[in-house]
Short mmCIF file of C-alpha atoms in Angstrom, two decimals:
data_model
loop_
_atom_site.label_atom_id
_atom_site.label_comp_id
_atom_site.label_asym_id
_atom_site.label_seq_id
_atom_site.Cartn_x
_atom_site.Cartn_y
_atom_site.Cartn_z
CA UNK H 1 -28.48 103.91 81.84
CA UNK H 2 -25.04 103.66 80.47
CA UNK H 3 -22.94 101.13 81.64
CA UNK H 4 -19.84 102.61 83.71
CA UNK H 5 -16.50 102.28 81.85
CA UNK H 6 -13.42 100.62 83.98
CA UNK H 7 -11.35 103.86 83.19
CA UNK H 8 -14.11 105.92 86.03
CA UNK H 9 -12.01 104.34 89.12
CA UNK H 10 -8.99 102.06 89.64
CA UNK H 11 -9.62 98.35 90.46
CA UNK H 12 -7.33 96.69 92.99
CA UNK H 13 -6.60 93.08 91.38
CA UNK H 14 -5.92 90.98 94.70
CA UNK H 15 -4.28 87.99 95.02
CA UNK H 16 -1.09 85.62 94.95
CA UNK H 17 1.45 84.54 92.07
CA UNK H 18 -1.36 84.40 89.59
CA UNK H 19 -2.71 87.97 89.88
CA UNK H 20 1.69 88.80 90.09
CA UNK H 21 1.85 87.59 87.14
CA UNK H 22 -0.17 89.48 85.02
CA UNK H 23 0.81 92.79 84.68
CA UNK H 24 4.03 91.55 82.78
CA UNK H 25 2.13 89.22 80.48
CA UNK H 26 -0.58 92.15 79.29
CA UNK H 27 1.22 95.38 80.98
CA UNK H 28 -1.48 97.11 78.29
CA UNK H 29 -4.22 96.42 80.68
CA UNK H 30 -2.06 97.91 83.63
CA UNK H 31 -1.19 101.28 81.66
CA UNK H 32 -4.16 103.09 81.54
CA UNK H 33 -4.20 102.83 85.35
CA UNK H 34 -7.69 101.36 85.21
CA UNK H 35 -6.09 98.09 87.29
CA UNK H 36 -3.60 98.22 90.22
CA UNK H 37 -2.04 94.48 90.48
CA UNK H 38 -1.94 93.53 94.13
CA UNK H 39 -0.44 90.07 94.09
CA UNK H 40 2.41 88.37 96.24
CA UNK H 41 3.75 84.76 94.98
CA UNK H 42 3.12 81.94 97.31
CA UNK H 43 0.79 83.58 99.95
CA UNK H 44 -2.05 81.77 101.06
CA UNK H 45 -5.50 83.60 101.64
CA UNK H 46 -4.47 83.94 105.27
CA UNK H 47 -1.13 86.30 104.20
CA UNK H 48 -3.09 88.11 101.71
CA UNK H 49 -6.22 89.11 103.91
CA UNK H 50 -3.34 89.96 106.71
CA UNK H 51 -2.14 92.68 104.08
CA UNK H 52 -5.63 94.14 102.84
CA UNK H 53 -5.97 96.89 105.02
CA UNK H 54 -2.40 98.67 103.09
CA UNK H 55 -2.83 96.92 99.75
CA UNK H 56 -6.74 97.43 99.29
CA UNK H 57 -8.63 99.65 102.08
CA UNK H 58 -6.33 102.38 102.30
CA UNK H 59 -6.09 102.67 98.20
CA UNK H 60 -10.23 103.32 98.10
CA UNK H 61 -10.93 101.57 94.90
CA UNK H 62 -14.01 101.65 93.21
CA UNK H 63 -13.85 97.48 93.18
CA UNK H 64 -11.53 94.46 94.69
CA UNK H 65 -11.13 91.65 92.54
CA UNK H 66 -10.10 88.48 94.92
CA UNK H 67 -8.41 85.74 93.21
CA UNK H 68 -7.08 83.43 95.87
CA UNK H 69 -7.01 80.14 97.28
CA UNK H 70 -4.51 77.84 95.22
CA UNK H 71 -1.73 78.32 97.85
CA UNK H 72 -4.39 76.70 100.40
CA UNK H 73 -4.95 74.06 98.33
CA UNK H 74 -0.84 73.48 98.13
CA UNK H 75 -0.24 73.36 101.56
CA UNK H 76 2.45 76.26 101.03
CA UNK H 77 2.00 77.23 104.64
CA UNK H 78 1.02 73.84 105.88
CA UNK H 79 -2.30 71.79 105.44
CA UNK H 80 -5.03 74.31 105.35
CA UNK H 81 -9.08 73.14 106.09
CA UNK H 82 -11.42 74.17 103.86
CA UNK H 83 -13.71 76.43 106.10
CA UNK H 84 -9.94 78.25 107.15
CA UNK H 85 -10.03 79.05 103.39
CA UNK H 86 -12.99 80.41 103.22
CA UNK H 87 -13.97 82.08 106.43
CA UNK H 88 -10.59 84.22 105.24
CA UNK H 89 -11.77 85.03 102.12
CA UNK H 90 -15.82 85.90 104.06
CA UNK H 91 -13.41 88.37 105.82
CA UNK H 92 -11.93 89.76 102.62
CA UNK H 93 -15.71 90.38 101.02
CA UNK H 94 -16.72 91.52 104.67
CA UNK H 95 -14.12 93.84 105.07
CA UNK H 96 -14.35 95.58 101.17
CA UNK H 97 -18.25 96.03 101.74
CA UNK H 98 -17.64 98.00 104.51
CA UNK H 99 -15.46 99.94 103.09
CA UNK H 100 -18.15 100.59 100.32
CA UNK H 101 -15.77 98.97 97.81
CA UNK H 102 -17.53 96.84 95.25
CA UNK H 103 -16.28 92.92 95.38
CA UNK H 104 -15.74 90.58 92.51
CA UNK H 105 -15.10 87.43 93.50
CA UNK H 106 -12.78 84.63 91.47
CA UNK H 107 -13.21 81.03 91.44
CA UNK H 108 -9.82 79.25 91.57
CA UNK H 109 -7.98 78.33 88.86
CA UNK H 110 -8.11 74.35 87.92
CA UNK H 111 -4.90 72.86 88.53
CA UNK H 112 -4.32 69.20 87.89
CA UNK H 113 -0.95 69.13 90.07
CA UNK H 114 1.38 71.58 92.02
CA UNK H 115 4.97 71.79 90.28
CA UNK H 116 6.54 72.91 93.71
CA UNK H 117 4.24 70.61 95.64
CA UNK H 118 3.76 67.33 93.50
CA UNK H 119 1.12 64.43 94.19
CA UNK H 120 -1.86 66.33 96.39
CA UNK H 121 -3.96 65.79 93.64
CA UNK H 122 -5.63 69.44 93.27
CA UNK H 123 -8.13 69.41 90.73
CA UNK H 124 -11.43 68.37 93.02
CA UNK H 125 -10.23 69.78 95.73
CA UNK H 126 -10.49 73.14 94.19
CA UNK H 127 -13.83 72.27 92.23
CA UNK H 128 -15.30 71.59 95.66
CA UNK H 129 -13.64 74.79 97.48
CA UNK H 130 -15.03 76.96 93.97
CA UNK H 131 -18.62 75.67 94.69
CA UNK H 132 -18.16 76.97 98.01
CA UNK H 133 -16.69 80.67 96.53
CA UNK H 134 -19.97 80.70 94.17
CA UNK H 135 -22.35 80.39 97.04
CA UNK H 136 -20.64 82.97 98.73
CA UNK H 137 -20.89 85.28 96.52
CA UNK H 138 -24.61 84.83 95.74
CA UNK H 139 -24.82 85.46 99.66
CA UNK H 140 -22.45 88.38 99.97
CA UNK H 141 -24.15 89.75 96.71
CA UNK H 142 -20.74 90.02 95.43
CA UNK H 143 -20.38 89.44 90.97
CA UNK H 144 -18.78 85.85 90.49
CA UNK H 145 -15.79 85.81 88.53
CA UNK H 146 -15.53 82.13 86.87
CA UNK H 147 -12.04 81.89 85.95
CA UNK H 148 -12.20 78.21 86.54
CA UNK H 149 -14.93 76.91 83.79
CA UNK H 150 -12.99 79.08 80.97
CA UNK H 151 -9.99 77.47 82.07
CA UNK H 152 -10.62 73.80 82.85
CA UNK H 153 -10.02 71.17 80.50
CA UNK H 154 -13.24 69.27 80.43
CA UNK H 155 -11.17 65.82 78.83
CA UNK H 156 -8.67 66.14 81.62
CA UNK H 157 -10.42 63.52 84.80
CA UNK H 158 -7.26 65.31 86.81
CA UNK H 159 -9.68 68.43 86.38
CA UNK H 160 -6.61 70.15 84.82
CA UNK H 161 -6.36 73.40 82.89
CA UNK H 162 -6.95 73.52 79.01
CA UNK H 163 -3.70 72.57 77.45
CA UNK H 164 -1.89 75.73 75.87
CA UNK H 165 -3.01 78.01 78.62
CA UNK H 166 -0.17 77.50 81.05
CA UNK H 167 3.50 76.50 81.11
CA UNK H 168 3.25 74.96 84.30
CA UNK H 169 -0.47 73.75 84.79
CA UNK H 170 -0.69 76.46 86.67
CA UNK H 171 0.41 80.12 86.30
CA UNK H 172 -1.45 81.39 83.19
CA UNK H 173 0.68 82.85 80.31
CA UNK H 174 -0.04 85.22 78.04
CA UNK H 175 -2.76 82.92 76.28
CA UNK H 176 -4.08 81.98 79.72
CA UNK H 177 -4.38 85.46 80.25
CA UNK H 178 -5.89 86.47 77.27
CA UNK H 179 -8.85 84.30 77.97
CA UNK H 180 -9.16 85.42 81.78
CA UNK H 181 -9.36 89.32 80.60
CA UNK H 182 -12.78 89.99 79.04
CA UNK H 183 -14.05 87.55 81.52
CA UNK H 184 -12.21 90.20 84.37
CA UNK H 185 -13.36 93.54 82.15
CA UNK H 186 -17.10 91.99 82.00
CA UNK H 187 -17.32 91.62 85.82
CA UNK H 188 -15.69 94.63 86.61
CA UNK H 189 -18.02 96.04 84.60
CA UNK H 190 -21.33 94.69 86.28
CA UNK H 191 -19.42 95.57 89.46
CA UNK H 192 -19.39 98.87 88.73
CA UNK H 193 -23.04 99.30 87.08
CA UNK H 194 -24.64 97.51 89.98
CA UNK H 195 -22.98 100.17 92.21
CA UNK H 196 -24.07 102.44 90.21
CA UNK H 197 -27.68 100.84 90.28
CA UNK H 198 -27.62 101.42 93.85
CA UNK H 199 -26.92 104.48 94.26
CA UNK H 200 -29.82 105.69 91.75
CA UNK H 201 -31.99 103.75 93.99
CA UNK H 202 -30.49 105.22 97.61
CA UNK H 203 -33.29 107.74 98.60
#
C-alpha cells in the first residue's frame, strides 16, 4: 500500500505562540494548503481546547496536530497542576477521535527558562509533563510527535534547547523550525496511513 501524501487533506496545526509562529518562518509549508496554522500566543491548553470546536471540529481535517503545554508550565494564566494540563489535552485527543479526525500528538518543547516569566525553572518540569503526553498517546493510540528529544540540548543540566535553534530559548526560528518539519511531515504521514490502514480493515 502506498503511503498517503499530506497534500490528500488539510492538517489543522494546533497550538499556542509556537505553532503562531511558524507559518512566517517556512510560509512554503503553509502554501500548498496541506497545513492550516491554528495557534494563539500565550494561551494555555485550557484557552486552546475552549476554542477547538471553531478552530479544529468544524474545519473536518483529515489530522490535528496538538502542540501545547508550555504556557502551563509558565504560569501565564496562573499556577497550573499537572493533571489540569493533561486531562485538557485527554479532552483535545477525546474530542478529535470522535470527530474521526486522526491525532498527532507533540511533546513540549524543552525550555531552560521563560523570558516573560524568569526563574520557574522549566526544563524538568516539562520532561516530566512530556513522559506523561507519551503515555497518552500510546493509550489514545494517537502517533507521538517528539519535538522535545530533537530539540533538547543534552549538555544543558537546565534541560534547555540546542543552542542555535531559538532566539529566545524558546520560540523556534527558522533553524528550530527546520528541524521540527520532517519530524511533523513523518507523523503526519503515519497519521494518515494508519487511517488509511483502518479503513482497509473496517468490514
Amino acid at each position: 500500500m502506498t503511503a498517503p501524501t499530506l497534500a490528500l487533506a488539510a492538517v489543522v496545526l494546533f497550538g499556542d505562540s509556537i505553532t503562531q509562529g511558524w507559518p512566517p518562518a517556512d510560509p512554503a509549508l503553509f502554501e500548498s494548503g496541506r497545513f492550516v496554522g491554528k495557534g494563539i500566543s500565550g494561551q494555555t491548553t485550557a484557552e486552546i481546547l475552549a476554542r477547538m470546536g471553531r478552530d479544529v471540529l468544524e474545519l473536518k481535517p483529515a489530522a490535528v496536530v496538538i502542540l501545547a503545554g508550555t504556557n502551563d508550565v509558565a504560569q501565564n494564566q496562573g499556577p497550573t497542576p499537572p493533571d489540569a494540563t493533561m486531562a485538557n489535552l485527554e479532552t483535545m485527543v477525546d474530542r478529535a477521535q470522535g470527530a474521526g479526525i486522526r491525532v498527532v500528538l507533540a511533546t513540549i518543547l524543552p525550555a531552560a527558562d521563560f523570558s516573560w516569566r524568569r526563574g520557574l525553572a522549566p526544563g524538568p518540569k516539562i520532561a516530566t509533563l512530556n513522559e506523561r503526553i507519551r503515555a497518552l498517546a500510546a493509550k489514545k493510540g494517537a502517533v507521538l510527535l517528539d519535538y522535545h528529544a530533537a530539540l533538547l540540548d543534552p549538555a544543558d543540566p537546565a534541560l534547555g534547547m540546542k543552542p542555535g535553534l531559538a532566539d529566545d530559548g524558546v520560540h523556534p526560528n527558522k533553524a528550530g523550525y527546520a528541524v521540527m518539519r520532517p519530524l511533523l511531515e513523518a507523523a503526519v504521514r503515519k497519521a494518515l496511513a494508519d487511517a488509511k490502514a483502518s479503513e482497509v480493515k473496517a468490514p
